[in-house]
Amino acid sequence: MSTDTPVEVWRDAGVPDEDRVEALMARMSLAEKVAQLYGVWVGIDDGDGEMAPHQHEFTSLPVGWDELVQNGIGQLTRPFGTKPVDVLTGATTLAGAQRSIAAAGRWGVPALVHEECLTGLAAWKATVYPSPLCWGASFDPDLVERMGAQIGATMRRLGIHQGLAPVVDVARDLRWGRVEETIGEDPVLVGTIGSAYVRGVQSAGVIATLKHFVGYSASKAGRNLAPVSVGRREIADVLLPPFEMALRAGVGSVMNSYTDIDGVPVAADPTLLTDLLRDTYGFTGTVVADYFSVAFLQTLHNVAGSPGDAARLALTAGIDVELPTVNAYGPPLIEAIDRGEVDVALVDRALRRVLLQKVRLGLLDEEWTPEPAVLEETDDAVLDGESQRALAGELARRSVVLLRNTGSLPLAAGLRLAVVGPRADTPQAMMGCYSFPMHVGVHHPDVPMGIEVPTLVEALRADPARYDVRYEQGVPVLGGDDEGIAAAVAAAADADVCVAVLGDQAGLFGRGTSGEGCDAASLRLPGRQEELLEAVLATGVPVVLVLLVGRPYELARQVDRLAAVVCGFFPGEEGARALADVLSGRADPAGRLPVSFPGDGGNQPSTYLAAPLSRRSEVSSVDPTPLFPFGHGLSYTPITWKDVVAGAEATWPTDGTFDVRVTLHNGAAGPVSDVVQVYLHDPVAEVARPVQSLLTAHRVDLEPGETREVTITLHADQTSYTGASGRRQVDPGAVELRVGASSADIRETISVSMTGPRRQVGFDRVMEATVTSGAAED
């Protein structure tokens, strides 16, 4: 007779997931239920430096650890990403915390662990990949998916279950500090690349988190956490599509936006977090609060009178988990339930989602172990190995954008180079504000960075082209003096070519010129950098401008005098070598702009998605025409566009497809790449629509002498928009398909008549084109 103890239902992996959850919930007390709905941030203190305003108002725990864990904990916040911690030490500590949590509670439920992962896992000594603007500039979802898979695999090794990325906010105002965290200014590009990242991360068995649902990037005047006043059409047609695409990719979690839209804070808006996200989109994962956003309903938005009231509003709206630590969802929520102010059914609703996620992650399985896999490895637990660095470099090279070239690039071997500027000789120039070194490491200056991040000066000095490099900073990103500028001028005057490396210092909340809370009053280069640029231009020596930036800046006053302009955004730890490869000509520049560069005027917030009244006109003295348009990017050896034709269809049914065929040829001696972009122009619509908007973009790589035909199959659903009724519709009538190499470089316009009835479409509409390609005859 067997003496084995029966497995509890909720621990039995052979029982349906939902049944396991219900069996556990039936046994839990109210305190145990509520404990699953918040995170706990252990280890954050004043000595680490404040990463965010308001942080320390809310991070103290209401009780000691031993008492806190008796009822369980929903999530553990950033055990690797709060301060520099050795990977094995961190993994051992995490295992101990998980063992403590599981042993203290009656039901043995461990915590779900989350970390930031916007440019790779935000942990000491982990790979820093290129920033999201670089992902967009690559126009290469397959490459981004591979990066996401590497990031997810690293998370899983360390016992991390959830990553707080990607940001799928569409850039709307280039002054906004968090433009560097976005993928670009077009919803199709953002949705395509963001979905690829989600698929990659979640392929490792961990959860990605969409940020920030919704409207965050449309804040007034480009100010962080400012109110949003946009119409339902802009929300539906510009801001929501990337979330819809990523939800279809199966993302497991969504994070709310901090902002209010027309006066209603998103964290307290059930029409967005429940009616739209759950009922319309069918999302079944968890909604997690952006850090402190539940408490902000009381302290910043002033729509709640107490922490318990804030908990009521957020829980009713649909926020399942309060992050980063216990505040409103702790004792204040229990007290509000006891007073009859909050229905316990709302707790159960959120709890089902939380526990179902833990079941699917294996956290409730009988064989679950608290030890992360990295503790079983026999090597040195390296987080930044050769394969990670190689992929980071591949994506960095793919994302470098050549904006202008008068023939000075590529740089000939052996040139005397004067390399000047504040971004030329610092590793910080390569990394965005959510990379570990810039987000956390800056608060620990005595701790080594932990990864190798070459500077551009170092990369050029080590380059096989054997450049003779002289470096002068000139000025820092902000500030500087005349003596520094004079030294840079002297170096430039004695060189064959001056490489001016200018741009941003990534930081947080005013400690940088780009990043969260580092919004710009204008789009002129920060500090005295434009003055430095003018000074080296005055020498008459050819000047190659290299931008390492988190947003586009105005270059209209200098561009005609620059020999070349290269943009790298924040290209990650291998960014300097990637830039050197492009500058020397070993790599052909392949990036295309995910955001347009402003033209005249130092304050130009608009993007290319503009209705006719937003374009240049005779009724305004302001010309919003961009200097470099969305999708723009040059090559040293451009691909030949041989043919752009429509398919065999004479018309386009409003419920059918339409083909566009593009034939490309590479006549160069080396491999080249281009991005075929298809834009829609709708001459007559029910509402004012953008003059043109991207339908699809497809990167084509060609070997020397290769000719390839690309067939792009578009669905009528992709032409849909939100009509006067507020519902999304596909209209019959004439449209134009503009096919080209950028939004301004249109190679062919195909006019086609859409036939059939007007159709209304919803979340299940076709959102992406299908593409096939094959060799073609020369």
Coordinates of N, CA and C in Angstrom, one line a residue, residues 396-605:
A396 N 23.7 46.8 -33.6 CA 24.3 48.2 -33.7 C 24.7 48.6 -35.1
R397 N 25.4 47.7 -35.8 CA 25.7 48.0 -37.2 C 24.5 48.2 -38.1
R398 N 23.5 47.4 -37.8 CA 22.3 47.5 -38.6 C 21.5 48.8 -38.4
S399 N 21.8 49.4 -37.3 CA 21.0 50.6 -36.9 C 21.7 51.9 -37.2
V400 N 22.9 51.9 -37.6 CA 23.6 53.2 -37.8 C 23.0 53.8 -39.1
V401 N 22.6 55.1 -39.0 CA 22.0 55.8 -40.1 C 22.9 56.8 -40.7
L402 N 23.2 56.7 -42.0 CA 23.9 57.7 -42.7 C 22.9 58.7 -43.2
L403 N 22.9 60.0 -42.7 CA 21.9 61.0 -43.0 C 22.4 61.8 -44.2
R404 N 23.7 62.1 -44.3 CA 24.2 62.9 -45.4 C 25.6 62.5 -45.7
N405 N 26.0 62.6 -46.9 CA 27.4 62.3 -47.3 C 27.8 62.9 -48.6
T406 N 28.8 63.8 -48.6 CA 29.2 64.5 -49.8 C 30.4 63.8 -50.4
G407 N 30.8 62.6 -49.9 CA 31.9 61.9 -50.5 C 33.0 61.7 -49.5
S408 N 33.0 62.3 -48.3 CA 34.0 62.1 -47.3 C 34.0 60.8 -46.6
L409 N 32.9 60.1 -46.7 CA 32.8 58.8 -46.1 C 32.6 57.8 -47.3
P410 N 33.2 56.6 -47.1 CA 34.0 56.1 -45.9 C 35.3 56.8 -45.8
L411 N 35.9 56.9 -44.6 CA 37.2 57.5 -44.4 C 38.3 56.7 -45.0
A412 N 39.2 57.3 -45.7 CA 40.3 56.6 -46.3 C 41.2 56.1 -45.2
A413 N 41.9 55.0 -45.5 CA 42.9 54.5 -44.5 C 44.0 55.5 -44.3
G414 N 44.5 55.6 -43.1 CA 45.7 56.4 -42.7 C 45.5 57.9 -42.6
L415 N 44.2 58.3 -42.6 CA 43.9 59.8 -42.5 C 44.3 60.3 -41.1
R416 N 44.7 61.5 -41.0 CA 44.8 62.2 -39.7 C 43.4 62.7 -39.3
L417 N 42.9 62.2 -38.2 CA 41.6 62.5 -37.7 C 41.7 63.3 -36.5
A418 N 41.0 64.4 -36.5 CA 40.7 65.2 -35.2 C 39.4 64.7 -34.7
V419 N 39.3 64.0 -33.6 CA 38.0 63.6 -33.1 C 37.7 64.5 -31.9
V420 N 36.6 65.2 -32.0 CA 36.3 66.2 -31.0 C 34.9 66.0 -30.5
G421 N 34.5 66.5 -29.4 CA 33.2 66.5 -28.9 C 33.0 65.7 -27.6
P422 N 32.0 66.0 -26.9 CA 31.8 65.4 -25.5 C 31.4 63.9 -25.6
R423 N 31.0 63.4 -26.7 CA 30.5 62.0 -26.8 C 31.6 61.1 -27.4
A424 N 32.8 61.6 -27.7 CA 33.8 60.8 -28.4 C 34.5 59.8 -27.6
D425 N 34.8 60.2 -26.3 CA 35.7 59.3 -25.5 C 35.1 59.0 -24.1
T426 N 33.8 58.6 -24.1 CA 33.2 58.1 -22.9 C 32.3 57.0 -23.2
P427 N 32.4 55.9 -22.4 CA 31.4 54.8 -22.7 C 30.0 55.2 -22.5
Q428 N 29.7 56.2 -21.6 CA 28.3 56.6 -21.4 C 27.6 57.0 -22.6
A429 N 28.3 57.5 -23.7 CA 27.7 57.9 -24.9 C 27.0 56.8 -25.6
M430 N 27.3 55.6 -25.3 CA 26.7 54.4 -26.0 C 25.4 53.9 -25.4
M431 N 25.1 54.4 -24.2 CA 24.0 53.7 -23.4 C 22.9 54.7 -23.0
G432 N 21.7 54.1 -23.1 CA 20.5 54.9 -22.7 C 20.2 54.9 -21.2
C433 N 19.2 55.6 -20.8 CA 18.9 55.8 -19.4 C 18.5 54.6 -18.7
Y434 N 17.9 53.5 -19.3 CA 17.5 52.3 -18.7 C 18.5 51.2 -18.7
S435 N 19.7 51.5 -19.3 CA 20.8 50.5 -19.2 C 21.3 50.5 -17.7
F436 N 21.8 49.4 -17.2 CA 22.2 49.3 -15.8 C 23.3 50.4 -15.5
P437 N 24.3 50.5 -16.3 CA 25.3 51.5 -15.9 C 24.8 52.9 -15.8
M438 N 23.8 53.3 -16.6 CA 23.3 54.7 -16.5 C 22.1 54.8 -15.6
H439 N 21.4 53.7 -15.3 CA 20.3 53.7 -14.4 C 20.7 53.5 -13.0
V440 N 21.6 52.6 -12.7 CA 22.0 52.3 -11.4 C 23.4 52.5 -11.1
G441 N 24.3 52.1 -12.1 CA 25.7 52.3 -11.9 C 26.2 53.7 -11.5
V442 N 25.5 54.7 -12.1 CA 26.0 56.1 -11.8 C 25.9 56.4 -10.3
H443 N 25.0 55.7 -9.6 CA 24.9 55.9 -8.2 C 26.0 55.2 -7.4
H444 N 26.8 54.4 -8.1 CA 27.9 53.7 -7.4 C 29.2 53.9 -8.2
P445 N 29.7 55.1 -8.1 CA 30.9 55.4 -9.0 C 32.1 54.6 -8.6
D446 N 32.2 54.1 -7.4 CA 33.4 53.3 -7.0 C 33.3 51.8 -7.5
V447 N 32.2 51.4 -8.1 CA 32.1 50.1 -8.6 C 32.4 50.0 -10.1
P448 N 33.2 49.1 -10.5 CA 33.5 49.0 -12.0 C 32.2 48.8 -12.8
M449 N 32.3 49.3 -14.0 CA 31.1 49.1 -14.9 C 30.7 47.6 -15.1
G450 N 31.7 46.8 -15.1 CA 31.4 45.4 -15.2 C 31.4 44.8 -16.6
I451 N 31.3 45.6 -17.6 CA 31.3 45.2 -19.0 C 32.3 46.1 -19.8
E452 N 32.8 45.6 -20.9 CA 33.6 46.4 -21.8 C 32.8 47.2 -22.7
V453 N 32.9 48.6 -22.6 CA 32.2 49.4 -23.6 C 33.2 50.4 -24.2
P454 N 33.8 50.1 -25.3 CA 34.8 50.9 -26.0 C 34.2 52.3 -26.3
T455 N 35.0 53.3 -26.3 CA 34.6 54.6 -26.8 C 34.9 54.7 -28.3
L456 N 34.3 55.7 -29.0 CA 34.6 55.9 -30.4 C 36.1 56.2 -30.7
V457 N 36.7 57.0 -29.8 CA 38.1 57.3 -29.9 C 38.9 56.0 -29.8
E458 N 38.6 55.2 -28.9 CA 39.3 53.9 -28.7 C 39.1 53.0 -30.0
A459 N 37.9 53.0 -30.5 CA 37.6 52.1 -31.6 C 38.4 52.6 -32.9
L460 N 38.4 53.9 -33.1 CA 39.1 54.5 -34.2 C 40.6 54.3 -34.1
R461 N 41.2 54.4 -32.9 CA 42.6 54.2 -32.7 C 43.0 52.8 -33.0
A462 N 42.1 51.8 -32.7 CA 42.4 50.4 -32.9 C 42.0 49.9 -34.2
D463 N 41.4 50.8 -35.1 CA 40.9 50.4 -36.3 C 42.0 49.9 -37.3
P464 N 41.7 48.8 -38.1 CA 42.7 48.3 -39.0 C 43.1 49.4 -40.1
A465 N 42.3 50.4 -40.2 CA 42.6 51.5 -41.2 C 43.8 52.3 -40.8
R466 N 44.2 52.2 -39.5 CA 45.4 52.9 -39.0 C 45.3 54.4 -39.1
Y467 N 44.2 54.9 -38.6 CA 44.0 56.3 -38.5 C 45.0 56.9 -37.5
D468 N 45.4 58.1 -37.8 CA 46.2 58.9 -36.8 C 45.2 59.8 -36.1
V469 N 44.8 59.4 -34.8 CA 43.7 60.1 -34.1 C 44.3 61.0 -33.0
R470 N 43.8 62.3 -33.1 CA 44.0 63.2 -32.0 C 42.7 63.6 -31.4
Y471 N 42.6 63.5 -30.1 CA 41.3 63.8 -29.5 C 41.3 65.1 -28.6
E472 N 40.3 65.9 -28.8 CA 40.0 67.0 -27.9 C 38.5 67.0 -27.6
Q473 N 38.1 67.1 -26.3 CA 36.7 67.1 -26.0 C 36.0 68.4 -26.5
G474 N 36.7 69.5 -26.4 CA 36.0 70.8 -26.8 C 35.1 71.3 -25.7
V475 N 34.0 70.7 -25.5 CA 33.1 71.1 -24.4 C 32.4 69.8 -23.9
P476 N 32.0 69.8 -22.7 CA 31.1 68.7 -22.2 C 29.7 68.8 -22.8
V477 N 28.9 67.9 -22.5 CA 27.5 67.9 -23.0 C 26.8 69.2 -22.6
L478 N 27.0 69.6 -21.4 CA 26.5 70.9 -20.9 C 27.7 71.7 -20.3
G479 N 27.7 73.0 -20.6 CA 28.7 73.8 -20.1 C 29.9 73.9 -21.0
G480 N 31.1 74.1 -20.4 CA 32.3 74.2 -21.1 C 32.9 75.6 -21.2
D481 N 34.1 75.8 -21.8 CA 34.7 77.1 -21.9 C 35.3 77.3 -23.2
D482 N 35.7 78.6 -23.4 CA 36.3 79.0 -24.7 C 37.6 78.2 -25.0
E483 N 38.4 78.0 -23.9 CA 39.7 77.3 -24.1 C 39.5 75.9 -24.6
G484 N 38.4 75.2 -24.2 CA 38.2 73.9 -24.7 C 37.8 73.9 -26.2
I485 N 37.0 74.9 -26.6 CA 36.6 75.0 -28.0 C 37.9 75.3 -28.8
A486 N 38.7 76.2 -28.3 CA 40.0 76.6 -29.0 C 40.9 75.4 -29.2
A487 N 41.0 74.5 -28.2 CA 41.8 73.3 -28.4 C 41.2 72.4 -29.5
A488 N 39.9 72.3 -29.5 CA 39.3 71.4 -30.5 C 39.5 72.0 -31.9
V489 N 39.4 73.3 -32.0 CA 39.7 74.0 -33.3 C 41.1 73.8 -33.8
A490 N 42.0 73.9 -32.9 CA 43.4 73.6 -33.2 C 43.7 72.2 -33.7
A491 N 43.0 71.3 -33.1 CA 43.2 69.9 -33.5 C 42.5 69.7 -34.9
A492 N 41.4 70.3 -35.1 CA 40.7 70.2 -36.4 C 41.5 70.8 -37.5
A493 N 42.1 72.0 -37.3 CA 42.8 72.7 -38.3 C 44.1 71.9 -38.8
D494 N 44.5 71.0 -37.9 CA 45.8 70.2 -38.2 C 45.4 68.8 -38.8
A495 N 44.2 68.6 -39.1 CA 43.7 67.2 -39.5 C 43.3 67.2 -40.9
D496 N 43.2 66.0 -41.5 CA 42.6 65.8 -42.8 C 41.1 65.9 -42.7
V497 N 40.5 65.3 -41.6 CA 39.1 65.3 -41.4 C 38.8 65.4 -39.9
C498 N 37.8 66.2 -39.6 CA 37.4 66.3 -38.2 C 36.1 65.5 -38.0
V499 N 36.2 64.6 -37.0 CA 35.0 63.8 -36.7 C 34.4 64.4 -35.4
A500 N 33.3 65.1 -35.5 CA 32.7 65.8 -34.3 C 31.6 64.8 -33.8
V501 N 31.8 64.4 -32.5 CA 30.9 63.4 -31.9 C 30.1 64.1 -30.8
L502 N 28.9 64.4 -31.1 CA 28.0 65.2 -30.3 C 26.8 64.5 -29.9
G503 N 26.1 65.0 -28.9 CA 24.8 64.4 -28.5 C 24.4 64.5 -27.1
D504 N 23.8 63.4 -26.6 CA 23.2 63.5 -25.3 C 23.9 62.7 -24.2
Q505 N 23.7 63.1 -23.0 CA 24.0 62.4 -21.8 C 22.7 61.8 -21.3
A506 N 22.6 60.4 -21.3 CA 21.4 59.8 -20.8 C 21.4 59.9 -19.3
G507 N 20.2 60.1 -18.8 CA 20.0 60.2 -17.3 C 18.6 60.2 -16.9
L508 N 18.3 60.4 -15.7 CA 17.0 60.4 -15.1 C 16.7 61.6 -14.4
F509 N 15.5 62.2 -14.7 CA 14.9 63.3 -13.9 C 15.9 64.5 -13.7
G510 N 16.4 65.0 -14.9 CA 17.2 66.1 -14.9 C 18.7 65.9 -14.7
R511 N 19.1 64.6 -14.6 CA 20.5 64.3 -14.4 C 21.1 64.0 -15.8
G512 N 20.4 64.4 -16.9 CA 20.9 64.1 -18.2 C 20.2 65.1 -19.1
T513 N 20.5 64.9 -20.4 CA 19.8 65.7 -21.5 C 18.8 64.8 -22.2
S514 N 18.8 63.5 -22.0 CA 17.8 62.6 -22.6 C 17.5 61.5 -21.6
G515 N 16.3 61.0 -21.6 CA 15.9 60.0 -20.6 C 14.7 60.4 -19.9
E516 N 14.2 59.5 -19.0 CA 13.0 59.8 -18.2 C 13.1 61.0 -17.4
G517 N 12.2 62.0 -17.6 CA 12.3 63.2 -16.8 C 13.3 64.2 -17.3
C518 N 14.0 63.9 -18.5 CA 15.0 64.8 -19.1 C 14.4 65.4 -20.4
D519 N 13.3 66.2 -20.2 CA 12.7 66.7 -21.4 C 13.4 68.0 -21.9
A520 N 13.2 68.3 -23.2 CA 14.0 69.4 -23.8 C 13.1 70.6 -24.0
A521 N 13.6 71.8 -23.7 CA 12.8 73.0 -24.0 C 12.8 73.3 -25.5
S522 N 13.9 72.9 -26.2 CA 14.0 73.1 -27.6 C 14.8 71.9 -28.2
L523 N 14.9 71.9 -29.5 CA 15.6 70.8 -30.1 C 16.9 71.2 -30.7
R524 N 17.5 72.3 -30.1 CA 18.9 72.6 -30.5 C 19.8 71.6 -29.7
L525 N 21.0 71.4 -30.2 CA 21.9 70.5 -29.5 C 22.2 71.1 -28.1
P526 N 22.3 70.2 -27.1 CA 22.4 70.7 -25.7 C 23.7 71.5 -25.5
G527 N 23.6 72.4 -24.5 CA 24.8 73.2 -24.1 C 25.5 74.0 -25.2
R528 N 26.8 73.9 -25.3 CA 27.5 74.7 -26.2 C 28.0 73.9 -27.4
Q529 N 27.3 72.7 -27.6 CA 27.8 71.8 -28.7 C 27.6 72.4 -30.1
E530 N 26.5 73.2 -30.3 CA 26.4 73.8 -31.6 C 27.5 74.8 -31.9
E531 N 27.9 75.5 -30.8 CA 29.0 76.5 -30.9 C 30.3 75.8 -31.3
L532 N 30.5 74.6 -30.6 CA 31.7 73.8 -31.0 C 31.6 73.4 -32.4
L533 N 30.5 73.0 -32.9 CA 30.3 72.5 -34.3 C 30.6 73.7 -35.2
E534 N 30.1 74.8 -35.0 CA 30.4 76.0 -35.8 C 31.8 76.3 -35.9
A535 N 32.5 76.2 -34.7 CA 33.9 76.5 -34.6 C 34.8 75.6 -35.5
V536 N 34.5 74.3 -35.5 CA 35.3 73.4 -36.3 C 35.0 73.5 -37.7
L537 N 33.7 73.8 -38.0 CA 33.3 74.1 -39.4 C 34.1 75.3 -40.0
A538 N 34.3 76.2 -39.2 CA 35.0 77.5 -39.7 C 36.5 77.2 -40.1
T539 N 37.0 76.1 -39.7 CA 38.4 75.8 -40.1 C 38.5 75.5 -41.6
G540 N 37.4 75.1 -42.2 CA 37.5 74.7 -43.6 C 37.8 73.2 -43.8
V541 N 38.2 72.5 -42.7 CA 38.5 71.1 -42.8 C 37.1 70.3 -42.9
P542 N 37.1 69.3 -43.7 CA 35.8 68.5 -43.8 C 35.4 68.0 -42.4
V543 N 34.1 68.2 -42.0 CA 33.6 67.8 -40.7 C 32.6 66.7 -40.9
V544 N 32.8 65.6 -40.3 CA 31.9 64.5 -40.3 C 31.2 64.5 -38.9
L545 N 29.9 64.7 -38.8 CA 29.2 64.8 -37.6 C 28.7 63.4 -37.2
V546 N 29.0 62.9 -36.0 CA 28.5 61.7 -35.5 C 27.6 62.0 -34.3
L547 N 26.4 61.7 -34.4 CA 25.4 61.9 -33.4 C 25.2 60.7 -32.5
L548 N 25.3 60.8 -31.2 CA 24.9 59.8 -30.3 C 23.9 60.4 -29.4
V549 N 22.6 60.2 -29.7 CA 21.5 60.9 -29.2 C 20.4 60.1 -28.8
G550 N 19.5 60.6 -27.9 CA 18.3 60.0 -27.6 C 17.1 60.5 -28.3
R551 N 17.3 61.6 -29.0 CA 16.2 62.2 -29.8 C 16.9 62.9 -31.0
P552 N 16.1 63.2 -32.1 CA 16.7 64.0 -33.2 C 16.9 65.5 -32.7
Y553 N 17.9 66.1 -33.3 CA 18.1 67.5 -33.0 C 18.1 68.3 -34.3
E554 N 18.0 69.6 -34.2 CA 17.9 70.5 -35.3 C 19.3 70.8 -35.8
L555 N 19.6 70.5 -37.1 CA 20.9 70.7 -37.7 C 20.8 71.6 -38.9
A556 N 19.7 72.3 -39.1 CA 19.4 73.0 -40.4 C 20.5 74.1 -40.6
R557 N 21.0 74.7 -39.6 CA 22.0 75.8 -39.8 C 23.4 75.3 -40.2
Q558 N 23.7 74.0 -40.0 CA 25.0 73.5 -40.3 C 25.0 72.5 -41.4
V559 N 23.9 71.9 -41.7 CA 23.9 70.7 -42.5 C 24.5 70.8 -43.9
D560 N 24.3 72.0 -44.5 CA 24.9 72.2 -45.9 C 26.4 72.3 -45.9
R561 N 27.0 72.6 -44.7 CA 28.4 72.7 -44.6 C 29.1 71.5 -44.0
L562 N 28.3 70.5 -43.7 CA 28.9 69.2 -43.1 C 29.2 68.3 -44.2
A563 N 30.4 67.6 -44.1 CA 30.8 66.7 -45.1 C 29.9 65.4 -45.0
A564 N 29.5 65.0 -43.8 CA 28.7 63.9 -43.7 C 28.0 64.0 -42.3
V565 N 26.9 63.3 -42.1 CA 26.2 63.2 -40.9 C 25.8 61.7 -40.6
V566 N 26.2 61.2 -39.5 CA 25.9 59.8 -39.1 C 25.2 59.8 -37.8
C567 N 24.2 59.0 -37.6 CA 23.4 59.0 -36.4 C 23.5 57.6 -35.8
G568 N 23.8 57.5 -34.5 CA 23.9 56.2 -33.9 C 22.9 56.0 -32.8
F569 N 22.1 57.0 -32.4 CA 21.3 57.0 -31.3 C 22.1 56.4 -30.1
F570 N 21.6 55.5 -29.3 CA 22.4 54.9 -28.2 C 22.7 53.5 -28.6
P571 N 23.8 53.1 -29.3 CA 23.9 51.8 -29.9 C 24.5 50.7 -29.0
G572 N 24.6 50.9 -27.7 CA 25.0 49.8 -26.8 C 26.5 49.6 -26.7
E573 N 26.8 48.5 -26.1 CA 28.2 48.2 -25.7 C 29.1 48.0 -26.9
E574 N 28.6 47.6 -28.0 CA 29.4 47.4 -29.2 C 29.2 48.5 -30.2
G575 N 28.6 49.6 -29.8 CA 28.2 50.7 -30.6 C 29.4 51.4 -31.3
A576 N 30.5 51.6 -30.5 CA 31.7 52.3 -31.0 C 32.3 51.5 -32.2
R577 N 32.4 50.2 -32.0 CA 33.0 49.3 -33.0 C 32.1 49.3 -34.3
A578 N 30.8 49.3 -34.1 CA 29.9 49.4 -35.2 C 30.0 50.7 -35.9
L579 N 30.2 51.8 -35.2 CA 30.3 53.1 -35.9 C 31.7 53.1 -36.6
A580 N 32.7 52.6 -36.0 CA 34.0 52.6 -36.7 C 33.9 51.7 -38.0
D581 N 33.2 50.6 -37.9 CA 33.0 49.8 -39.1 C 32.3 50.6 -40.3
V582 N 31.3 51.4 -39.9 CA 30.6 52.2 -40.9 C 31.5 53.3 -41.4
L583 N 32.1 54.0 -40.5 CA 32.9 55.2 -40.9 C 34.1 54.8 -41.8
S584 N 34.6 53.6 -41.5 CA 35.8 53.1 -42.4 C 35.3 52.4 -43.7
G585 N 34.0 52.1 -43.8 CA 33.5 51.5 -45.0 C 33.5 50.0 -44.9
R586 N 34.0 49.4 -43.8 CA 33.9 47.9 -43.7 C 32.5 47.4 -43.7
A587 N 31.6 48.3 -43.1 CA 30.1 48.0 -43.1 C 29.4 49.1 -43.9
D588 N 28.5 48.7 -44.7 CA 27.7 49.7 -45.4 C 26.6 50.1 -44.5
P589 N 26.4 51.5 -44.4 CA 25.3 51.9 -43.4 C 24.0 51.4 -43.9
A590 N 23.3 50.8 -42.9 CA 22.0 50.1 -43.2 C 20.8 50.7 -42.5
G591 N 21.0 51.6 -41.5 CA 19.9 52.1 -40.7 C 19.0 53.1 -41.5
R592 N 17.8 53.1 -41.0 CA 16.8 54.1 -41.6 C 16.1 54.8 -40.4
L593 N 15.8 56.0 -40.6 CA 15.3 56.8 -39.4 C 14.0 56.3 -38.9
P594 N 13.9 56.0 -37.6 CA 12.6 55.7 -37.1 C 11.8 57.0 -36.6
V595 N 12.5 58.1 -36.6 CA 12.0 59.4 -36.2 C 12.6 60.4 -37.1
S596 N 11.8 61.4 -37.5 CA 12.3 62.4 -38.4 C 13.1 63.5 -37.7
F597 N 14.0 64.1 -38.4 CA 14.8 65.2 -37.8 C 14.1 66.5 -38.2
P598 N 14.0 67.4 -37.2 CA 13.3 68.7 -37.5 C 14.1 69.6 -38.4
G599 N 13.3 70.4 -39.1 CA 14.0 71.4 -40.0 C 14.2 72.7 -39.3
D600 N 13.6 73.8 -39.9 CA 13.8 75.1 -39.3 C 13.1 75.2 -37.9
G601 N 13.7 76.0 -37.1 CA 13.1 76.3 -35.8 C 13.7 75.3 -34.7
G602 N 13.9 75.9 -33.5 CA 14.5 75.1 -32.5 C 13.5 74.3 -31.7
N603 N 12.2 74.4 -32.0 CA 11.2 73.8 -31.2 C 10.1 73.2 -32.2
Q604 N 10.3 71.9 -32.5 CA 9.5 71.3 -33.6 C 9.0 70.0 -33.1
P605 N 7.9 69.9 -32.5 CA 7.4 68.6 -31.9 C 6.7 67.6 -32.8

